């Protein structure tokens, strides 16, 4: 294998696959990037067994030559070292050449690197062929869906299924749910085709993927029993799915409410942010919302160690009897941010019942938070 | 104690003392800031026993009222909480009031915080009176001195004296030295007065102090046997000194050289940065400089694990026989950066002798690096 490649394009490609390679992977070969030059261009492949990314840098982009003076072949080199070298070189072009099976030479005229390399045959087999059902989604839409759900997935590995975001369909409606059992995010979107699937995608992985394809007009998604594939613009991303049945969340979403609070998102976020300063060292982030049609709305907290704090909200509309409800301020803050709206609507059933946070003008999503016991 | 204070000025004052308070200090009272309102204004005091800072926010700045509606007094509150509240409030003014000896109320009209507080009598006695000899230095000059020396002090506590920067005088010449025994920075400056002292200031502390007074035209420094005091513009900083005699470094600085290399600083830094990429996982940052009048100058490294790298320098002037010398690239990089010049002059005696890095146009400083054994 030999080629002279535009440095910026190589760097861009290495950036695309960077999240699939862990430089501290216990199996040393997995710390490598596989370089594969064939008729398509230069393929860069990385995998950590959970997430696999392959991107192909073509010979030409428009009328600009990206790769020249090449001979096909493949090799493995340390991803980190190749990435850092590519980042730090000054020249426009880099020449890569497999000298023998153990050395790859990188040269830009001024700098000469001879990296130890490994025979490509020793790399695990990568299967990036689409299987199962297929549908398309715009990158921006996928990013929106993930942005409004993935944060609610569990960070803890005790129940692995809750570290996933659940994607399923009802006809041509895509239903996406994430929950860590203390809060829940539910999002719906319309897709062009009627396909049937139910897949648990690791939340961390789907977040990375949605960032990668944010600007793509068309992302083709293929889902089988065990894996999901995203294909866009020369890049294919493969994620394993988490096995098991996702818990049913339908009955968690309240059908009616006894109390409604409409507030300015920014004002609520700032008030919770300040008040939670006092709660953080005793009880993680717990704040209390006190609402009444006559006395207004207060956000408050009390801590034996630090003292107490109260904020008066100025812009609000409350309907219902007087209500006090305590919750994790960070959970409500994420829910409010997911609504991406100037005002949010909170719907309550009672002091200890899960409540909803919604954007009144967007019924494609609903955020649910479970209160905590008041102190 | 009671006062209404401009929020921005309070935040600025809290920023000034922030480095003296460690929120994880094992003695809880040390996590507090002492607020002290008297005829001077509002004094903010913090200490971690090593570094003490007091800054006074005056009643007026020019013709602008900073503090109004006040009653003298003192109290202690959690530095972190007061700092975070002050940062996050929206209003222009904050009212602080000691309600009783255990509560301080903070109010900006919208938010109300009642912080637990401690009687000021329980705070350690802070002695900020100047003792010993005194001289003045511009903040910029102090920053330059510290910038060109403190990095060479030891990070390790095995020999506490080497974690200090040594300040001493010869007549009206200030001599500042730092070394971790593998490299040394030596800087001289002229001071207005003839004073006599020899003081070991913790490198971390002097770095913080030099940042604080960077913009001050006049910093008054008082040095006694056990402490050093910096006074400028309403702020007093006190650092303990490290006891013991600083090792004599005079004989380490070579008096003559057998080889000279003049190189472009940027080019040398970039070449070392790239080449050191390969060395880092085996032998920390070791690179080799190969110099010859006929074959030019190469920076190179070799690693059993990663491979090898060679860079050709383009802009250089070398005088002497062919020489190969290996060193910690990070040490030479800091020395080159300290020179703050387009070109640097390296002077060598031989393969295993300490060598110097200098700015040809500034003989106030010299940087010395000890080579490492070649592989």
mmCIF file of N, CA, C and O in Angstrom, chain B residues 127 129-135 167 196-201 221-229 238-242:
data_model
loop_
_atom_site.group_PDB
_atom_site.id
_atom_site.type_symbol
_atom_site.label_atom_id
_atom_site.label_comp_id
_atom_site.label_asym_id
_atom_site.label_seq_id
_atom_site.Cartn_x
_atom_site.Cartn_y
_atom_site.Cartn_z
ATOM 1 N N UNK B 127 -1.995 37.418 60.229
ATOM 2 C CA UNK B 127 -1.041 38.514 60.417
ATOM 3 C C UNK B 127 -0.542 38.963 59.047
ATOM 4 O O UNK B 127 0.211 38.255 58.382
ATOM 5 N N UNK B 129 0.910 42.068 58.605
ATOM 6 C CA UNK B 129 1.784 43.228 58.774
ATOM 7 C C UNK B 129 3.144 42.953 58.142
ATOM 8 O O UNK B 129 3.741 41.904 58.373
ATOM 9 N N UNK B 130 3.655 43.922 57.372
ATOM 10 C CA UNK B 130 4.954 43.720 56.741
ATOM 11 C C UNK B 130 6.074 43.708 57.778
ATOM 12 O O UNK B 130 6.067 44.496 58.719
ATOM 13 N N UNK B 131 7.004 42.768 57.614
ATOM 14 C CA UNK B 131 8.195 42.718 58.469
ATOM 15 C C UNK B 131 9.394 42.471 57.566
ATOM 16 O O UNK B 131 9.233 42.075 56.424
ATOM 17 N N UNK B 132 10.599 42.691 58.095
ATOM 18 C CA UNK B 132 11.811 42.416 57.318
ATOM 19 C C UNK B 132 12.116 43.501 56.313
ATOM 20 O O UNK B 132 11.730 44.656 56.492
ATOM 21 N N UNK B 133 12.812 43.125 55.237
ATOM 22 C CA UNK B 133 13.227 44.106 54.229
ATOM 23 C C UNK B 133 12.132 44.286 53.183
ATOM 24 O O UNK B 133 11.276 43.422 53.003
ATOM 25 N N UNK B 134 12.166 45.445 52.524
ATOM 26 C CA UNK B 134 11.105 45.799 51.590
ATOM 27 C C UNK B 134 11.683 46.343 50.287
ATOM 28 O O UNK B 134 12.661 47.086 50.310
ATOM 29 N N UNK B 135 11.102 45.935 49.172
ATOM 30 C CA UNK B 135 11.464 46.559 47.890
ATOM 31 C C UNK B 135 10.248 46.534 46.976
ATOM 32 O O UNK B 135 9.257 45.856 47.261
ATOM 33 N N UNK B 167 14.700 33.287 45.667
ATOM 34 C CA UNK B 167 14.933 34.717 45.399
ATOM 35 C C UNK B 167 16.044 35.181 46.325
ATOM 36 O O UNK B 167 15.925 35.030 47.546
ATOM 37 N N UNK B 196 18.964 42.994 51.397
ATOM 38 C CA UNK B 196 19.644 41.710 51.493
ATOM 39 C C UNK B 196 18.639 40.643 51.961
ATOM 40 O O UNK B 196 18.031 40.782 53.014
ATOM 41 N N UNK B 197 18.455 39.617 51.175
ATOM 42 C CA UNK B 197 17.601 38.499 51.613
ATOM 43 C C UNK B 197 17.905 37.268 50.785
ATOM 44 O O UNK B 197 18.576 37.343 49.741
ATOM 45 N N UNK B 198 17.407 36.148 51.247
ATOM 46 C CA UNK B 198 17.533 34.884 50.537
ATOM 47 C C UNK B 198 16.309 34.067 50.941
ATOM 48 O O UNK B 198 16.195 33.632 52.081
ATOM 49 N N UNK B 199 15.349 33.918 50.020
ATOM 50 C CA UNK B 199 14.043 33.353 50.389
ATOM 51 C C UNK B 199 13.603 32.290 49.395
ATOM 52 O O UNK B 199 13.776 32.452 48.181
ATOM 53 N N UNK B 200 13.043 31.202 49.921
ATOM 54 C CA UNK B 200 12.531 30.122 49.076
ATOM 55 C C UNK B 200 11.001 30.188 49.041
ATOM 56 O O UNK B 200 10.336 29.827 50.012
ATOM 57 N N UNK B 201 10.460 30.656 47.926
ATOM 58 C CA UNK B 201 9.005 30.834 47.820
ATOM 59 C C UNK B 201 8.417 29.644 47.071
ATOM 60 O O UNK B 201 8.902 29.310 45.976
ATOM 61 N N UNK B 221 7.043 44.371 48.101
ATOM 62 C CA UNK B 221 7.371 43.034 48.594
ATOM 63 C C UNK B 221 8.154 43.160 49.892
ATOM 64 O O UNK B 221 9.160 43.874 49.943
ATOM 65 N N UNK B 222 7.670 42.507 50.957
ATOM 66 C CA UNK B 222 8.391 42.516 52.238
ATOM 67 C C UNK B 222 8.771 41.082 52.571
ATOM 68 O O UNK B 222 7.932 40.186 52.526
ATOM 69 N N UNK B 223 10.026 40.878 52.915
ATOM 70 C CA UNK B 223 10.526 39.526 53.175
ATOM 71 C C UNK B 223 11.152 39.451 54.556
ATOM 72 O O UNK B 223 12.030 40.250 54.886
ATOM 73 N N UNK B 224 10.657 38.493 55.355
ATOM 74 C CA UNK B 224 11.317 38.234 56.637
ATOM 75 C C UNK B 224 11.835 36.801 56.605
ATOM 76 O O UNK B 224 11.862 36.155 55.562
ATOM 77 N N UNK B 225 12.230 36.275 57.775
ATOM 78 C CA UNK B 225 12.791 34.920 57.822
ATOM 79 C C UNK B 225 11.791 33.856 57.377
ATOM 80 O O UNK B 225 12.155 32.869 56.753
ATOM 81 N N UNK B 226 10.521 34.061 57.734
ATOM 82 C CA UNK B 226 9.569 32.969 57.537
ATOM 83 C C UNK B 226 8.446 33.268 56.550
ATOM 84 O O UNK B 226 7.718 32.373 56.157
ATOM 85 N N UNK B 227 8.279 34.553 56.181
ATOM 86 C CA UNK B 227 7.174 34.839 55.282
ATOM 87 C C UNK B 227 7.497 35.947 54.295
ATOM 88 O O UNK B 227 8.433 36.726 54.488
ATOM 89 N N UNK B 228 6.743 35.979 53.230
ATOM 90 C CA UNK B 228 6.893 37.031 52.231
ATOM 91 C C UNK B 228 5.519 37.639 51.991
ATOM 92 O O UNK B 228 4.502 36.928 51.993
ATOM 93 N N UNK B 229 5.492 38.974 51.829
ATOM 94 C CA UNK B 229 4.227 39.688 51.703
ATOM 95 C C UNK B 229 4.252 40.497 50.412
ATOM 96 O O UNK B 229 5.252 41.172 50.132
ATOM 97 N N UNK B 238 0.138 36.899 51.411
ATOM 98 C CA UNK B 238 1.168 36.409 52.312
ATOM 99 C C UNK B 238 1.453 34.958 51.971
ATOM 100 O O UNK B 238 0.545 34.146 51.881
ATOM 101 N N UNK B 239 2.719 34.638 51.763
ATOM 102 C CA UNK B 239 3.078 33.239 51.542
ATOM 103 C C UNK B 239 4.096 32.825 52.577
ATOM 104 O O UNK B 239 4.978 33.602 52.938
ATOM 105 N N UNK B 240 3.984 31.594 53.038
ATOM 106 C CA UNK B 240 5.043 31.079 53.899
ATOM 107 C C UNK B 240 6.273 30.833 53.022
ATOM 108 O O UNK B 240 6.164 30.698 51.801
ATOM 109 N N UNK B 241 7.424 30.804 53.647
ATOM 110 C CA UNK B 241 8.648 30.465 52.918
ATOM 111 C C UNK B 241 9.043 29.033 53.265
ATOM 112 O O UNK B 241 8.646 28.508 54.314
ATOM 113 N N UNK B 242 9.775 28.405 52.370
ATOM 114 C CA UNK B 242 10.248 27.045 52.639
ATOM 115 C C UNK B 242 11.605 27.148 53.328
ATOM 116 O O UNK B 242 12.523 27.803 52.823
#
